[in-house]
GROMACS .gro file of C-alpha atoms in nm:
model
  393
    1MET     CA    1   0.639  -0.153   4.223
    2LYS     CA    2   0.845  -0.370   4.459
    3LYS     CA    3   0.530  -0.554   4.566
    4ILE     CA    4   0.438  -0.614   4.203
    5LEU     CA    5   0.783  -0.751   4.121
    6LEU     CA    6   0.778  -0.973   4.430
    7SER     CA    7   0.433  -1.099   4.336
    8TYR     CA    8   0.557  -1.171   3.985
    9PHE     CA    9   0.851  -1.369   4.124
   10VAL     CA   10   0.612  -1.578   4.334
   11TYR     CA   11   0.393  -1.620   4.026
   12LEU     CA   12   0.692  -1.750   3.826
   13VAL     CA   13   0.780  -2.002   4.096
   14VAL     CA   14   0.421  -2.128   4.104
   15VAL     CA   15   0.392  -2.146   3.723
   16PHE     CA   16   0.719  -2.331   3.669
   17GLY     CA   17   0.662  -2.554   3.971
   18TYR     CA   18   0.317  -2.651   3.848
   19PHE     CA   19   0.413  -2.725   3.490
   20LEU     CA   20   0.734  -2.908   3.575
   21PHE     CA   21   0.600  -3.122   3.861
   22LEU     CA   22   0.219  -3.124   3.873
   23TYR     CA   23   0.084  -3.066   3.522
   24PRO     CA   24  -0.064  -3.381   3.360
   25LEU     CA   25   0.162  -3.373   3.054
   26GLN     CA   26   0.082  -3.617   2.772
   27ILE     CA   27   0.362  -3.663   2.522
   28LEU     CA   28   0.504  -3.934   2.299
   29SER     CA   29   0.864  -3.881   2.413
   30GLU     CA   30   1.047  -3.875   2.745
   31THR     CA   31   1.104  -3.505   2.802
   32LYS     CA   32   0.963  -3.204   2.987
   33TYR     CA   33   1.001  -2.994   2.672
   34ALA     CA   34   0.628  -2.920   2.630
   35ALA     CA   35   0.588  -2.844   3.000
   36ILE     CA   36   0.872  -2.593   2.984
   37ALA     CA   37   0.713  -2.436   2.675
   38HIS     CA   38   0.386  -2.391   2.866
   39ALA     CA   39   0.568  -2.247   3.167
   40ILE     CA   40   0.763  -1.996   2.958
   41PHE     CA   41   0.450  -1.884   2.776
   42PHE     CA   42   0.251  -1.820   3.093
   43GLY     CA   43   0.560  -1.687   3.272
   44LYS     CA   44   0.608  -1.417   3.006
   45LEU     CA   45   0.241  -1.325   2.989
   46PRO     CA   46   0.238  -1.055   3.263
   47LEU     CA   47   0.565  -0.891   3.152
   48ILE     CA   48   0.414  -0.639   2.909
   49PHE     CA   49   0.163  -0.523   3.170
   50ILE     CA   50   0.430  -0.485   3.438
   51LEU     CA   51   0.647  -0.286   3.198
   52LEU     CA   52   0.366  -0.053   3.089
   53TYR     CA   53   0.248  -0.007   3.447
   54GLY     CA   54   0.601   0.099   3.543
   55VAL     CA   55   0.626   0.337   3.246
   56ILE     CA   56   0.292   0.498   3.341
   57THR     CA   57   0.347   0.511   3.716
   58TYR     CA   58   0.701   0.649   3.705
   59GLU     CA   59   0.641   0.874   3.402
   60TRP     CA   60   0.934   0.734   3.207
   61ILE     CA   61   0.838   0.911   2.885
   62ARG     CA   62   0.828   1.252   3.055
   63LYS     CA   63   1.175   1.181   3.195
   64TRP     CA   64   1.300   1.074   2.851
   65GLN     CA   65   1.168   1.401   2.711
   66GLY     CA   66   1.363   1.591   2.973
   67VAL     CA   67   1.685   1.405   2.897
   68PHE     CA   68   1.677   1.402   2.516
   69GLN     CA   69   1.487   1.726   2.448
   70TRP     CA   70   1.333   1.600   2.125
   71ARG     CA   71   1.219   1.883   1.901
   72ASN     CA   72   1.081   1.677   1.617
   73HIS     CA   73   0.754   1.490   1.674
   74PHE     CA   74   0.842   1.209   1.432
   75ILE     CA   75   1.180   1.148   1.592
   76GLU     CA   76   1.027   1.158   1.940
   77THR     CA   77   0.761   0.901   1.852
   78GLY     CA   78   1.017   0.677   1.683
   79PHE     CA   79   1.252   0.682   1.981
   80VAL     CA   80   0.975   0.627   2.235
   81GLY     CA   81   0.857   0.325   2.036
   82LEU     CA   82   1.214   0.196   2.009
   83PHE     CA   83   1.282   0.238   2.382
   84LEU     CA   84   0.961   0.058   2.479
   85LEU     CA   85   1.027  -0.230   2.242
   86PHE     CA   86   1.392  -0.259   2.344
   87ILE     CA   87   1.308  -0.269   2.714
   88TYR     CA   88   1.033  -0.525   2.653
   89GLN     CA   89   1.271  -0.743   2.453
   90PHE     CA   90   1.535  -0.707   2.724
   91ILE     CA   91   1.309  -0.824   3.007
   92GLN     CA   92   1.198  -1.119   2.791
   93LEU     CA   93   1.556  -1.213   2.710
   94PRO     CA   94   1.609  -1.454   3.006
   95PHE     CA   95   1.307  -1.657   2.893
   96ASP     CA   96   1.421  -1.649   2.530
   97LEU     CA   97   1.770  -1.765   2.623
   98VAL     CA   98   1.631  -2.049   2.836
   99TRP     CA   99   1.414  -2.157   2.545
  100PHE     CA  100   1.708  -2.132   2.304
  101TYR     CA  101   1.903  -2.366   2.533
  102VAL     CA  102   1.612  -2.609   2.584
  103THR     CA  103   1.536  -2.643   2.213
  104HIS     CA  104   1.899  -2.723   2.141
  105ALA     CA  105   1.927  -2.960   2.438
  106VAL     CA  106   1.632  -3.174   2.326
  107GLY     CA  107   1.717  -3.148   1.955
  108THR     CA  108   1.422  -2.955   1.813
  109SER     CA  109   1.648  -2.670   1.705
  110ASN     CA  110   1.996  -2.642   1.560
  111GLN     CA  111   1.986  -2.273   1.478
  112SER     CA  112   2.313  -2.093   1.541
  113LEU     CA  113   2.329  -1.822   1.805
  114VAL     CA  114   2.432  -1.566   1.541
  115ASP     CA  115   2.132  -1.649   1.322
  116TRP     CA  116   1.902  -1.643   1.625
  117ILE     CA  117   2.026  -1.296   1.721
  118TRP     CA  118   1.988  -1.179   1.360
  119GLU     CA  119   1.624  -1.294   1.348
  120LEU     CA  120   1.558  -1.134   1.687
  121THR     CA  121   1.702  -0.807   1.556
  122LEU     CA  122   1.503  -0.831   1.234
  123ASP     CA  123   1.181  -0.893   1.430
  124LEU     CA  124   1.255  -0.594   1.650
  125PHE     CA  125   1.323  -0.372   1.349
  126PHE     CA  126   1.000  -0.459   1.166
  127LEU     CA  127   0.799  -0.431   1.487
  128TRP     CA  128   0.953  -0.090   1.557
  129ILE     CA  129   0.869   0.036   1.207
  130GLY     CA  130   0.513  -0.091   1.237
  131LEU     CA  131   0.462   0.047   1.587
  132THR     CA  132   0.607   0.387   1.496
  133LEU     CA  133   0.385   0.422   1.190
  134LEU     CA  134   0.082   0.312   1.390
  135LEU     CA  135   0.152   0.561   1.670
  136LEU     CA  136   0.208   0.847   1.426
  137ALA     CA  137  -0.117   0.766   1.246
  138PHE     CA  138  -0.301   0.736   1.576
  139GLN     CA  139  -0.174   1.068   1.708
  140TRP     CA  140  -0.255   1.251   1.385
  141LEU     CA  141  -0.605   1.105   1.362
  142VAL     CA  142  -0.693   1.173   1.726
  143LYS     CA  143  -0.576   1.531   1.685
  144LYS     CA  144  -0.757   1.595   1.356
  145ARG     CA  145  -1.061   1.365   1.390
  146LYS     CA  146  -1.154   1.360   1.757
  147LYS     CA  147  -1.479   1.168   1.708
  148SER     CA  148  -1.425   0.958   1.397
  149TRP     CA  149  -1.064   0.848   1.451
  150PRO     CA  150  -1.148   0.489   1.556
  151VAL     CA  151  -1.328   0.416   1.227
  152ILE     CA  152  -1.059   0.584   1.017
  153LEU     CA  153  -0.791   0.392   1.204
  154TRP     CA  154  -0.980   0.072   1.132
  155LEU     CA  155  -0.994   0.154   0.760
  156MET     CA  156  -0.616   0.179   0.770
  157THR     CA  157  -0.597  -0.184   0.885
  158ILE     CA  158  -0.732  -0.301   0.547
  159PRO     CA  159  -0.407  -0.239   0.354
  160VAL     CA  160  -0.222  -0.393   0.650
  161ALA     CA  161  -0.426  -0.712   0.605
  162VAL     CA  162  -0.352  -0.716   0.233
  163PHE     CA  163   0.018  -0.665   0.307
  164VAL     CA  164   0.028  -0.957   0.550
  165VAL     CA  165  -0.138  -1.210   0.320
  166TYR     CA  166  -0.018  -1.087  -0.019
  167ILE     CA  167   0.309  -0.897   0.013
  168GLN     CA  168   0.470  -1.052   0.321
  169PRO     CA  169   0.504  -1.406   0.174
  170VAL     CA  170   0.678  -1.267  -0.134
  171TRP     CA  171   0.896  -0.987   0.007
  172ILE     CA  172   0.935  -1.032   0.384
  173ASP     CA  173   0.949  -1.408   0.444
  174PRO     CA  174   1.251  -1.456   0.211
  175LEU     CA  175   1.447  -1.223   0.440
  176TYR     CA  176   1.423  -1.494   0.704
  177GLU     CA  177   1.433  -1.817   0.504
  178ASN     CA  178   1.557  -1.954   0.172
  179PHE     CA  179   1.265  -2.051  -0.053
  180THR     CA  180   1.313  -2.258  -0.368
  181PRO     CA  181   1.072  -2.430  -0.610
  182LEU     CA  182   0.974  -2.779  -0.500
  183ALA     CA  183   1.205  -3.024  -0.671
  184GLU     CA  184   1.078  -3.216  -0.971
  185GLY     CA  185   0.997  -3.580  -0.910
  186GLU     CA  186   0.731  -3.826  -0.799
  187LEU     CA  187   0.627  -3.622  -0.496
  188ARG     CA  188   0.581  -3.301  -0.693
  189GLN     CA  189   0.376  -3.485  -0.955
  190ALA     CA  190   0.155  -3.632  -0.683
  191ILE     CA  191   0.109  -3.288  -0.525
  192GLU     CA  192   0.026  -3.132  -0.862
  193ALA     CA  193  -0.237  -3.401  -0.913
  194LEU     CA  194  -0.388  -3.305  -0.577
  195THR     CA  195  -0.390  -2.935  -0.660
  196THR     CA  196  -0.537  -2.998  -1.007
  197ASP     CA  197  -0.820  -3.208  -0.862
  198ALA     CA  198  -0.890  -2.927  -0.617
  199GLY     CA  199  -0.895  -2.664  -0.893
  200LEU     CA  200  -0.576  -2.506  -0.764
  201GLN     CA  201  -0.367  -2.495  -1.081
  202ASP     CA  202  -0.220  -2.151  -1.009
  203ALA     CA  203  -0.056  -2.246  -0.678
  204THR     CA  204   0.321  -2.208  -0.646
  205LEU     CA  205   0.484  -2.513  -0.487
  206LEU     CA  206   0.785  -2.422  -0.273
  207GLN     CA  207   1.019  -2.579  -0.024
  208VAL     CA  208   1.190  -2.377   0.244
  209ASN     CA  209   1.523  -2.453   0.406
  210MET     CA  210   1.439  -2.492   0.775
  211SER     CA  211   1.681  -2.774   0.857
  212GLU     CA  212   1.948  -2.519   0.949
  213LYS     CA  213   1.720  -2.402   1.232
  214VAL     CA  214   1.482  -2.678   1.338
  215THR     CA  215   1.424  -3.053   1.314
  216THR     CA  216   1.043  -3.037   1.337
  217PHE     CA  217   0.799  -3.077   1.047
  218ASN     CA  218   0.556  -2.829   0.893
  219ALA     CA  219   0.378  -2.714   0.578
  220TYR     CA  220   0.146  -2.423   0.514
  221VAL     CA  221  -0.054  -2.235   0.253
  222THR     CA  222  -0.056  -1.860   0.214
  223GLY     CA  223  -0.132  -1.585  -0.037
  224ILE     CA  224  -0.444  -1.449  -0.210
  225PHE     CA  225  -0.546  -1.295  -0.545
  226GLY     CA  226  -0.381  -1.564  -0.757
  227ASN     CA  227  -0.071  -1.560  -0.538
  228ALA     CA  228  -0.130  -1.892  -0.360
  229ARG     CA  229   0.185  -2.052  -0.223
  230ILE     CA  230   0.202  -2.403  -0.078
  231VAL     CA  231   0.520  -2.434   0.123
  232LEU     CA  232   0.685  -2.747   0.260
  233TRP     CA  233   0.968  -2.740   0.510
  234ASP     CA  234   1.267  -2.939   0.391
  235THR     CA  235   1.259  -3.126   0.723
  236THR     CA  236   0.914  -3.253   0.624
  237LEU     CA  237   1.046  -3.370   0.289
  238GLU     CA  238   1.337  -3.551   0.453
  239GLY     CA  239   1.162  -3.691   0.761
  240MET     CA  240   0.820  -3.807   0.636
  241ASN     CA  241   0.720  -4.051   0.364
  242GLN     CA  242   0.520  -3.952   0.058
  243SER     CA  243   0.182  -4.073   0.183
  244GLU     CA  244   0.220  -3.877   0.505
  245ILE     CA  245   0.325  -3.564   0.316
  246LEU     CA  246   0.033  -3.594   0.075
  247PHE     CA  247  -0.213  -3.602   0.364
  248ILE     CA  248  -0.054  -3.288   0.510
  249LEU     CA  249  -0.077  -3.124   0.168
  250ALA     CA  250  -0.441  -3.230   0.137
  251HIS     CA  251  -0.499  -3.050   0.466
  252GLU     CA  252  -0.328  -2.736   0.336
  253ILE     CA  253  -0.521  -2.752   0.009
  254GLY     CA  254  -0.836  -2.779   0.217
  255HIS     CA  255  -0.759  -2.439   0.365
  256TYR     CA  256  -0.740  -2.289   0.018
  257VAL     CA  257  -1.041  -2.468  -0.127
  258MET     CA  258  -1.257  -2.359   0.169
  259HIS     CA  259  -1.128  -2.001   0.132
  260HIS     CA  260  -0.989  -1.989   0.484
  261VAL     CA  261  -0.737  -1.722   0.389
  262TYR     CA  262  -1.018  -1.493   0.271
  263TYR     CA  263  -1.234  -1.572   0.573
  264GLY     CA  264  -0.933  -1.509   0.791
  265VAL     CA  265  -0.886  -1.164   0.640
  266ILE     CA  266  -1.256  -1.081   0.680
  267GLY     CA  267  -1.254  -1.212   1.038
  268TYR     CA  268  -0.943  -1.010   1.111
  269LEU     CA  269  -1.110  -0.692   0.983
  270VAL     CA  270  -1.428  -0.750   1.186
  271PHE     CA  271  -1.224  -0.832   1.494
  272ALA     CA  272  -1.007  -0.524   1.440
  273LEU     CA  273  -1.314  -0.299   1.418
  274VAL     CA  274  -1.462  -0.433   1.742
  275LEU     CA  275  -1.124  -0.417   1.913
  276ILE     CA  276  -1.052  -0.058   1.805
  277LEU     CA  277  -1.396   0.060   1.916
  278LEU     CA  278  -1.351  -0.104   2.256
  279ILE     CA  279  -1.002   0.037   2.296
  280ALA     CA  280  -1.121   0.385   2.198
  281TYR     CA  281  -1.409   0.373   2.445
  282PHE     CA  282  -1.199   0.268   2.744
  283TYR     CA  283  -0.904   0.486   2.642
  284ARG     CA  284  -1.125   0.796   2.648
  285ARG     CA  285  -1.282   0.703   2.982
  286ILE     CA  286  -0.952   0.624   3.152
  287MET     CA  287  -0.778   0.931   3.016
  288TYR     CA  288  -1.059   1.166   3.118
  289ARG     CA  289  -1.080   1.015   3.467
  290LYS     CA  290  -0.714   0.949   3.551
  291PHE     CA  291  -0.504   1.165   3.319
  292ARG     CA  292  -0.705   1.477   3.249
  293GLN     CA  293  -0.385   1.682   3.225
  294MET     CA  294  -0.293   1.502   2.902
  295GLU     CA  295  -0.450   1.512   2.558
  296LEU     CA  296  -0.546   1.179   2.398
  297PHE     CA  297  -0.272   1.224   2.136
  298ASP     CA  298  -0.002   1.310   2.392
  299ILE     CA  299   0.303   1.089   2.352
  300ARG     CA  300   0.302   1.039   2.731
  301ALA     CA  301  -0.040   0.873   2.703
  302ILE     CA  302   0.085   0.606   2.463
  303PRO     CA  303   0.162   0.352   2.743
  304VAL     CA  304  -0.200   0.380   2.859
  305LEU     CA  305  -0.319   0.308   2.506
  306LEU     CA  306  -0.080   0.014   2.474
  307PHE     CA  307  -0.185  -0.126   2.813
  308ILE     CA  308  -0.553  -0.124   2.712
  309THR     CA  309  -0.470  -0.271   2.372
  310MET     CA  310  -0.265  -0.557   2.517
  311PHE     CA  311  -0.535  -0.626   2.774
  312PHE     CA  312  -0.802  -0.675   2.508
  313LEU     CA  313  -0.568  -0.873   2.283
  314THR     CA  314  -0.487  -1.107   2.571
  315ILE     CA  315  -0.845  -1.170   2.684
  316SER     CA  316  -0.961  -1.216   2.323
  317GLN     CA  317  -0.687  -1.468   2.246
  318PRO     CA  318  -0.902  -1.773   2.337
  319LEU     CA  319  -1.164  -1.657   2.087
  320THR     CA  320  -0.921  -1.604   1.801
  321LEU     CA  321  -0.753  -1.938   1.872
  322PHE     CA  322  -1.092  -2.109   1.882
  323VAL     CA  323  -1.173  -1.976   1.534
  324SER     CA  324  -0.832  -2.095   1.411
  325ARG     CA  325  -0.891  -2.444   1.554
  326GLN     CA  326  -1.229  -2.462   1.380
  327MET     CA  327  -1.064  -2.387   1.046
  328GLU     CA  328  -0.796  -2.648   1.113
  329GLU     CA  329  -1.063  -2.906   1.195
  330GLN     CA  330  -1.238  -2.827   0.866
  331ALA     CA  331  -0.910  -2.866   0.677
  332ASP     CA  332  -0.852  -3.199   0.852
  333ALA     CA  333  -1.202  -3.310   0.751
  334TYR     CA  334  -1.129  -3.214   0.389
  335ALA     CA  335  -0.803  -3.410   0.392
  336VAL     CA  336  -0.972  -3.714   0.547
  337ALA     CA  337  -1.254  -3.702   0.292
  338HIS     CA  338  -1.003  -3.691   0.004
  339THR     CA  339  -0.773  -3.964   0.137
  340GLU     CA  340  -0.855  -4.334   0.096
  341ASP     CA  341  -0.586  -4.486   0.317
  342LEU     CA  342  -0.582  -4.300   0.648
  343GLU     CA  343  -0.315  -4.508   0.821
  344PRO     CA  344  -0.036  -4.279   0.690
  345ALA     CA  345  -0.228  -3.980   0.829
  346ILE     CA  346  -0.218  -4.126   1.179
  347GLU     CA  347   0.144  -4.233   1.136
  348GLY     CA  348   0.232  -3.882   1.019
  349PHE     CA  349   0.062  -3.717   1.317
  350VAL     CA  350   0.241  -3.954   1.554
  351ARG     CA  351   0.573  -3.883   1.383
  352MET     CA  352   0.513  -3.507   1.407
  353SER     CA  353   0.424  -3.537   1.776
  354ILE     CA  354   0.737  -3.734   1.855
  355GLN     CA  355   0.959  -3.498   1.660
  356SER     CA  356   0.807  -3.178   1.803
  357LYS     CA  357   0.776  -3.328   2.154
  358SER     CA  358   0.443  -3.151   2.185
  359ASP     CA  359   0.172  -3.186   2.449
  360ILE     CA  360  -0.076  -3.401   2.255
  361ASN     CA  361  -0.366  -3.362   2.501
  362PRO     CA  362  -0.330  -3.033   2.693
  363ALA     CA  363  -0.552  -2.909   2.972
  364PHE     CA  364  -0.851  -2.720   2.833
  365TRP     CA  365  -0.728  -2.381   2.955
  366VAL     CA  366  -0.383  -2.439   2.802
  367LYS     CA  367  -0.554  -2.524   2.473
  368TRP     CA  368  -0.763  -2.207   2.493
  369MET     CA  369  -0.458  -1.986   2.544
  370ARG     CA  370  -0.199  -2.157   2.325
  371TYR     CA  371  -0.333  -2.388   2.057
  372SER     CA  372  -0.412  -2.257   1.708
  373HIS     CA  373  -0.457  -2.621   1.594
  374PRO     CA  374  -0.657  -2.896   1.763
  375PRO     CA  375  -0.433  -3.098   1.997
  376MET     CA  376  -0.279  -3.393   1.817
  377GLN     CA  377  -0.468  -3.652   2.021
  378GLU     CA  378  -0.799  -3.500   1.911
  379ARG     CA  379  -0.689  -3.509   1.546
  380ILE     CA  380  -0.581  -3.872   1.572
  381ASP     CA  381  -0.905  -3.967   1.748
  382ASN     CA  382  -1.110  -3.803   1.471
  383ILE     CA  383  -0.926  -3.998   1.202
  384GLU     CA  384  -0.967  -4.325   1.392
  385ARG     CA  385  -1.340  -4.255   1.426
  386VAL     CA  386  -1.372  -4.205   1.050
  387MET     CA  387  -1.175  -4.525   0.985
  388LYS     CA  388  -1.416  -4.721   1.205
  389GLU     CA  389  -1.716  -4.564   1.029
  390ARG     CA  390  -1.572  -4.666   0.690
  391GLU     CA  391  -1.525  -5.023   0.808
  392LEU     CA  392  -1.894  -5.041   0.901
  393GLU     CA  393  -2.012  -4.914   0.562
   0.00000   0.00000   0.00000
């Protein structure tokens, strides 16, 4: 373990050294903010694997069982999940604190430390509940359905998907932010005209108070089954002009018109099925070869399951991000096609890049691992290409 930790330290030095001094950063502001963001992301990447390797190698769960003498299976699973999550959050804390400082130093965040800690605690709580329920379901299924448990477990992801896209925006998101109806006025009327033209009369227009936390701009669309919600950050309303906002909203409407939320749910379910089948296959093989003394549903085997799961989630991340970027490109194309004057679109993208201090043209491998949207330079180039084509018509 000492060699692994030493290797990780060397890895951190290399990662931060590269991004801070050698990486070809392209930004529209004088700061290393985006480079630090890249370094923190890649610096944190191995942490979960190091933690799980240590838990497996040193049999932490067996030792916890000896200390606490849990007699109830539900309590045992809950505490094991809580301990793992707490330790993982603890070893990430130095990176999170550095990022908290950096975002405040460059002015992209003004969130109070108390509010930041509250959100961190809330995230940990919901993640713990979800992980505990998942582990309990997994253990029960493996014990009762030794051959068919992967498929049954996959079927259980369907209500999870519905929860994320239908229930979470209404019940969970308001626990974090303050949502209010978009104020009446010229902008709302213009947005309603856009939604009406797109056949989106049932959409709820909301603004969310983000200025207490960040200074960056954003808008998004969420919800299904007649529960569509178009949400604008108040920073967007304050920091961008109406033409720029309308282009962003045209992009978000494009997502809805092209049914990206539905395709996203279907894609998630297909991906989940493939992922669960792969995890089940390798979990069985590894357990039978390396840990024959344990049953598949043994609580002590959970770190092995989590290690395999995180491995496949990590290596599949470029694929899922690629799909996301394709949808964002399609939404951009919709917005461009439904916007006559594209100068505000470019001005808005430039304004967003300056405000967010983002890397507008990242290295290809950084884009693969981090970018759910096309890099801003690509989006600007596409708009400029369309403008030139229109001039020639």
